XYZ file of N, CA and C in Angstrom:
435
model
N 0.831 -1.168 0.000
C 0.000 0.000 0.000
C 0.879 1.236 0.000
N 0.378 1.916 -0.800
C 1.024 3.361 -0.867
C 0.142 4.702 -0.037
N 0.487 5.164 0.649
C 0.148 6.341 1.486
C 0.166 7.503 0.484
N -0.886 7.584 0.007
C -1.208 8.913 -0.510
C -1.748 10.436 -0.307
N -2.541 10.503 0.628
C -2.527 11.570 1.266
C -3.254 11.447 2.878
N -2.772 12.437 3.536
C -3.266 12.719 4.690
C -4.588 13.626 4.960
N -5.752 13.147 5.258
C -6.619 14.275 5.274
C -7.004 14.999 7.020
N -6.980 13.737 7.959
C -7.375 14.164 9.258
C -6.625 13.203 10.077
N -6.717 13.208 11.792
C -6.068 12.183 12.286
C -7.119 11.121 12.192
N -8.368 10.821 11.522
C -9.216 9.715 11.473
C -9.113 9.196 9.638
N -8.756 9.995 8.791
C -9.099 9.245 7.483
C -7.667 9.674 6.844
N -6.756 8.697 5.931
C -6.074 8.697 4.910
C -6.590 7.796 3.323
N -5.815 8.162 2.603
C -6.015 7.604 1.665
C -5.004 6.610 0.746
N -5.224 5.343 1.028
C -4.136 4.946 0.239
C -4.449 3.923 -1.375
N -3.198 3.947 -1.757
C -3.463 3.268 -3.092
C -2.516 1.640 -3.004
N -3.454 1.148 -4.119
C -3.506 -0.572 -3.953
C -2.306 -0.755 -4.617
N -1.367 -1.921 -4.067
C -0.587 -2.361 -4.857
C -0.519 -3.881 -4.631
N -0.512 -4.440 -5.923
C -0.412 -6.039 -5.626
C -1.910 -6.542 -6.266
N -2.173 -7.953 -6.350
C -3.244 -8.621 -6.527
C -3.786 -8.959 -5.983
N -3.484 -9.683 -4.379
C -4.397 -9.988 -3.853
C -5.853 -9.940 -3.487
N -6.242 -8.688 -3.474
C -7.602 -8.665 -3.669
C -8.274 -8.146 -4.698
N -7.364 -8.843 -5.502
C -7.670 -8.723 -7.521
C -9.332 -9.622 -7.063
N -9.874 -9.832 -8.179
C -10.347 -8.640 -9.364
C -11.201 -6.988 -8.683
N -11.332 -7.820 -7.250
C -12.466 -6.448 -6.704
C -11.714 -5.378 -6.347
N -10.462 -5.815 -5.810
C -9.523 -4.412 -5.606
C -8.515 -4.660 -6.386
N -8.261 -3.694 -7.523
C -7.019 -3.558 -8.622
C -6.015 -3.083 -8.302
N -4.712 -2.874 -8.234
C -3.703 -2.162 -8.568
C -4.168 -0.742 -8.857
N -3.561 0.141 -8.676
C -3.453 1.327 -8.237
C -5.027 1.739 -8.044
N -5.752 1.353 -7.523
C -7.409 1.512 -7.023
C -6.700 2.574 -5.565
N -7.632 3.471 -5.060
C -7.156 4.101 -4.229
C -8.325 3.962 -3.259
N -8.198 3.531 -2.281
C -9.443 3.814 -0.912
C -9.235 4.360 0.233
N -10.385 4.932 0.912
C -10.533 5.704 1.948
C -10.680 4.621 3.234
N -9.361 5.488 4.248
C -9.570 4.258 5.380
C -9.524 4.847 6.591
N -10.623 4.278 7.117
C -11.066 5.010 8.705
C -10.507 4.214 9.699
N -9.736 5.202 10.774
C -8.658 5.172 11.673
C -9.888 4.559 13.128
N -9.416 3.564 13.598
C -10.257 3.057 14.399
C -10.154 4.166 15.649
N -11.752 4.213 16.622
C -11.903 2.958 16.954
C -13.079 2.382 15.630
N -13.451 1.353 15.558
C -14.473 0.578 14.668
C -14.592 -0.627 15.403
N -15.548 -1.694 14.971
C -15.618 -2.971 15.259
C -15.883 -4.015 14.392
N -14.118 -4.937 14.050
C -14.383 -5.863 12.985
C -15.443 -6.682 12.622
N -15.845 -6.660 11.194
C -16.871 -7.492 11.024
C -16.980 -7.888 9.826
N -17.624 -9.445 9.375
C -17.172 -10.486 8.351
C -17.700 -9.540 7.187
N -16.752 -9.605 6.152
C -17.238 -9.159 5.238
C -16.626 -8.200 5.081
N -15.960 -7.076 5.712
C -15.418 -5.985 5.763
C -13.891 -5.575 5.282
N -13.200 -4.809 4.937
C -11.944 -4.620 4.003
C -11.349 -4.061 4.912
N -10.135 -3.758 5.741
C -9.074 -3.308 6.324
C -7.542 -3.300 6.139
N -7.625 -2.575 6.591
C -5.515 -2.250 6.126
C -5.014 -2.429 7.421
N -4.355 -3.262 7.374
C -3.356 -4.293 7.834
C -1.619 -4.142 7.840
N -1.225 -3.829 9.006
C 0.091 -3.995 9.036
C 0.347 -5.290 9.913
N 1.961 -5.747 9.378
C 2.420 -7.077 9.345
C 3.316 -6.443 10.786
N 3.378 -6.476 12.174
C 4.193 -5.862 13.043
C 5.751 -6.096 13.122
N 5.823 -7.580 12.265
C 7.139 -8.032 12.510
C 7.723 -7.149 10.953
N 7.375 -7.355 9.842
C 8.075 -6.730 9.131
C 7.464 -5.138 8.133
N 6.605 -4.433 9.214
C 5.645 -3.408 9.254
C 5.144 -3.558 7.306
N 4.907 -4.301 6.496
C 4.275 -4.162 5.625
C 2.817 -3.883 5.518
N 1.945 -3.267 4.804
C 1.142 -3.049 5.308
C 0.177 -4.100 4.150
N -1.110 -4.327 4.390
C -1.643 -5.079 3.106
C -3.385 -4.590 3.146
N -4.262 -5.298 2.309
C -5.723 -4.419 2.406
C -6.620 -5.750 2.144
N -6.983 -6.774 2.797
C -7.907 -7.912 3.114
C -8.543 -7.928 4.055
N -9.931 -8.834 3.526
C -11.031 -8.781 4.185
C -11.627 -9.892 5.529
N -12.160 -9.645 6.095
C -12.214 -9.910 7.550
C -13.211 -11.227 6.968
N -12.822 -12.724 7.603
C -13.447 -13.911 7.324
C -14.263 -14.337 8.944
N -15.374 -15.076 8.626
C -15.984 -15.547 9.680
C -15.233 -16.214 10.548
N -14.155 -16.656 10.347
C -13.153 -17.536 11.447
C -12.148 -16.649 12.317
N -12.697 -15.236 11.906
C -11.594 -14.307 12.268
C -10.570 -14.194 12.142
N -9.559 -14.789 10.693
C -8.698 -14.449 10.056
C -9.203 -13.558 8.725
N -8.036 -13.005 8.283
C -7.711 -12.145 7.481
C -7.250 -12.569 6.200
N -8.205 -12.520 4.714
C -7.494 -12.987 3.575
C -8.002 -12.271 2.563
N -6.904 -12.395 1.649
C -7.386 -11.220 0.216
C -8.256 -12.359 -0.725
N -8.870 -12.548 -1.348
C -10.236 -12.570 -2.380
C -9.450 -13.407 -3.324
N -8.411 -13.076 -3.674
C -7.556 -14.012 -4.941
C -6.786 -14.533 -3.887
N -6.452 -14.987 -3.112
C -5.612 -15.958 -2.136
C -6.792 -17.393 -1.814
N -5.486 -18.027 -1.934
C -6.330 -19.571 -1.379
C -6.675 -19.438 0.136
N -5.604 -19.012 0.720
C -5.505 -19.302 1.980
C -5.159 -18.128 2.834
N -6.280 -17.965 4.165
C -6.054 -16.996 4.835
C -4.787 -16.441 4.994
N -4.225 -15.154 5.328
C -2.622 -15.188 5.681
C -2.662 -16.198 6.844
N -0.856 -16.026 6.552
C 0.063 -17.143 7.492
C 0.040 -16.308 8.646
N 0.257 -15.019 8.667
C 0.467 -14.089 9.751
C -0.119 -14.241 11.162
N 0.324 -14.798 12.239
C -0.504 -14.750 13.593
C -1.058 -13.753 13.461
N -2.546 -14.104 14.453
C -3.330 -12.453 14.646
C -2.725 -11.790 15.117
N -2.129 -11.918 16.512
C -1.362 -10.804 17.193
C -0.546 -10.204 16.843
N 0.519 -10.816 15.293
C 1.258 -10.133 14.310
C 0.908 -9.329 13.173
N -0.475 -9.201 13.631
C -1.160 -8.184 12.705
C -1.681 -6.886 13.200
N -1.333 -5.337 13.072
C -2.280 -4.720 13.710
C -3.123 -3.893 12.327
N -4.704 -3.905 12.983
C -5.231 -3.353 12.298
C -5.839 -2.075 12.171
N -4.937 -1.469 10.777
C -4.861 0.350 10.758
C -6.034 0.934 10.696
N -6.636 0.482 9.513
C -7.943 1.332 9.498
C -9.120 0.532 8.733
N -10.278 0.734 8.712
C -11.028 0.299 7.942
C -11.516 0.919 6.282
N -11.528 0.382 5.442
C -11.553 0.531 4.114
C -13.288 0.744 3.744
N -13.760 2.185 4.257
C -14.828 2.806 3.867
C -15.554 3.041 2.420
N -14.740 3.552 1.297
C -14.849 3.552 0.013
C -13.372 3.845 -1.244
N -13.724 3.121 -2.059
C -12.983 3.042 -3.188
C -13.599 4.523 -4.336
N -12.409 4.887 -4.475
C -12.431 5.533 -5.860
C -11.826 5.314 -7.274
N -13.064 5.391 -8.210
C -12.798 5.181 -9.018
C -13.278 5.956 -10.184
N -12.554 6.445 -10.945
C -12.627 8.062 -12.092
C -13.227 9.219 -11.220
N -12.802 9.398 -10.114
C -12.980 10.649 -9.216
C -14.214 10.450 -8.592
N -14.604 8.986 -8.779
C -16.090 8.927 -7.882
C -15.790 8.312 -6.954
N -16.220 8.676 -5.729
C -16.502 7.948 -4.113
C -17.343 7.072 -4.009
N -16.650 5.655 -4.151
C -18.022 4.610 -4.148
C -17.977 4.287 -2.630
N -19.202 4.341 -2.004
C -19.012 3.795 -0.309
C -19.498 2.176 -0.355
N -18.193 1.561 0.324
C -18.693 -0.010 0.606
C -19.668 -0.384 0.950
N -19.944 0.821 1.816
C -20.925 -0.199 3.080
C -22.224 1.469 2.738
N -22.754 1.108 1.775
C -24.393 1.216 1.400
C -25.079 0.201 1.885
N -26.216 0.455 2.090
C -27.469 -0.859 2.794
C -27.366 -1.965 1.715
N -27.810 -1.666 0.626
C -27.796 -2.527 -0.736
C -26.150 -3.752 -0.859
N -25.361 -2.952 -0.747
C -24.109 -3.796 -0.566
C -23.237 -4.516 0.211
N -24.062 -4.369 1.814
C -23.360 -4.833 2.883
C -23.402 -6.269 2.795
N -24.764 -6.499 2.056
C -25.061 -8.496 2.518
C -24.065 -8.722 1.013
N -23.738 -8.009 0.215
C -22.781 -8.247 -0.947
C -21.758 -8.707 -0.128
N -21.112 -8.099 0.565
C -19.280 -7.965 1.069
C -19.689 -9.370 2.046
N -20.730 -8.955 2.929
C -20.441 -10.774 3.480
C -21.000 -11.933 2.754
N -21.406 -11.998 2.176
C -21.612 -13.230 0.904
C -19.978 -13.159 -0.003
N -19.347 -12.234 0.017
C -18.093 -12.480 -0.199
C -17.319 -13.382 0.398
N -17.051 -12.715 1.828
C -16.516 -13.451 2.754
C -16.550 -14.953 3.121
N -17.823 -15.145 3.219
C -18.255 -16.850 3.122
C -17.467 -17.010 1.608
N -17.673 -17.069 0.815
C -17.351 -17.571 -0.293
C -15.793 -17.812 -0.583
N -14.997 -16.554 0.182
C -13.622 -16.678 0.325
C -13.039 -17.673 1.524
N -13.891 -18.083 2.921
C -13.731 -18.708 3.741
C -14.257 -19.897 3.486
N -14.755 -20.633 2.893
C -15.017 -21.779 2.106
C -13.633 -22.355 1.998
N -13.600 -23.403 3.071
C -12.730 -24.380 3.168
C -12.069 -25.811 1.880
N -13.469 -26.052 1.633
C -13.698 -27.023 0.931
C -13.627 -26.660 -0.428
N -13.325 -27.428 -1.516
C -13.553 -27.155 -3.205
C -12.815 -25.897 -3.903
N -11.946 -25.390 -2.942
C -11.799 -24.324 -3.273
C -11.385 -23.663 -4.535
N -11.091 -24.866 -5.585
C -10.557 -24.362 -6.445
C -11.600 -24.490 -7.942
N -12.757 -25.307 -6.940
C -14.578 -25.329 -7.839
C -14.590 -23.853 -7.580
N -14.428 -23.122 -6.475
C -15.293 -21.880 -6.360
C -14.389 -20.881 -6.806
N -13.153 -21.089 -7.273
C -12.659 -19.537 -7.834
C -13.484 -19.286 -8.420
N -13.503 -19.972 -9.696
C -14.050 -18.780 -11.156
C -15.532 -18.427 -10.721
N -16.383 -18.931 -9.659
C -17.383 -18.057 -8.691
C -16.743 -17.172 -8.228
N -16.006 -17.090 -7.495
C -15.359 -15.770 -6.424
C -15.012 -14.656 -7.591
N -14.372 -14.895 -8.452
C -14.113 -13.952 -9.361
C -14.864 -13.419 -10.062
N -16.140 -13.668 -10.616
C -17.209 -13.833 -11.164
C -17.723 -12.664 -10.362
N -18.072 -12.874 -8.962
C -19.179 -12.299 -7.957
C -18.106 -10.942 -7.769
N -16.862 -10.802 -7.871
C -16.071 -9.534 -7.558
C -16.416 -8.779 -8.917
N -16.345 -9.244 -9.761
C -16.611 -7.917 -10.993
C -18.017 -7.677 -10.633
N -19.042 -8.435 -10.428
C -20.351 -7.900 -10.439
C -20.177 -7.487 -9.367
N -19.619 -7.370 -8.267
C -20.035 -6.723 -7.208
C -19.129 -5.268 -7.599
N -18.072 -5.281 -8.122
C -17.072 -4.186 -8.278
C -18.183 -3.365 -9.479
N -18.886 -3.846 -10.142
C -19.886 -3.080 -11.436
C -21.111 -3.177 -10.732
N -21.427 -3.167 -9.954
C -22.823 -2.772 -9.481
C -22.218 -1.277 -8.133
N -21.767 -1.898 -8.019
C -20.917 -0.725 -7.064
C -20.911 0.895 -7.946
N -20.172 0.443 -8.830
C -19.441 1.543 -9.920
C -21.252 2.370 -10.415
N -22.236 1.172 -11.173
C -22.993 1.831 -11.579
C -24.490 2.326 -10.446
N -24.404 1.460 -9.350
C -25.848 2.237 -8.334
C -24.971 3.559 -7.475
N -23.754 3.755 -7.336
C -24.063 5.142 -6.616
C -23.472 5.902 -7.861
């Protein structure tokens, strides 16, 4: 993640780097992330630093209460306690528009994600689902607000 600007001591903005939470979060995608306090919950996107080697990363909160990006098989390796979590990932911009995650319409979206990424079993029946459900969820996003 790249630190792009500072707006308050509660919100920055940073930009995506990497795939992991390809296809729904792209490479240089930029989102707005709120500085806790908050309270984790399945389904939800956060930025994540690694404490032992302060990297920071942007995956979503699973019903087992680990942490994994959308194109990953497998939750991170990272102990929880080797994780602290920076902020929560409020909305994505994209062509200068503020899309907010968490609209009423899209919340049961992001946790029907989550299950689908925490799905133990078959996992490699349910990619081309998981990937599937991120563009439509990333294009319904883009076109209802």
């Amino acid at each position: 993640m790249n630190k792009t600007s500072q707006h308050s001591s509660f919100i920055e903005v940073v930009e995506v780097q990497g795939q992991s939470m390809w296809p729904y979060l792209k490479d240089k995608d930029l989102l707005v992330i709120k500085k806790p306090p908050f309270k984790l919950e399945v389904g939800n996107i956060y930025l994540l630093a690694n404490k032992k080697n302060k990297k920071q990363l942007v995956h979503r909160f699973l019903p087992d209460r680990s942490f994994k990006g959308d194109n990953n098989f497998y939750p991170d390796h990272i102990a929880f306690g080797d994780l602290q979590v920076i902020g929560h990932v409020t909305h994505r911009i994209h062509k200068q528009k503020w899309i907010n995650l968490h609209s009423n319409h899209l919340l049961k979206l992001h946790k029907t994600m989550a299950l689908f990424s925490y799905q133990k079993e078959h996992k490699k029946l349910l990619r081309p689902f998981v990937y599937l459900y991120a563009f439509i969820l990333r294009y319904l996003e883009e076109k209802i607000q």
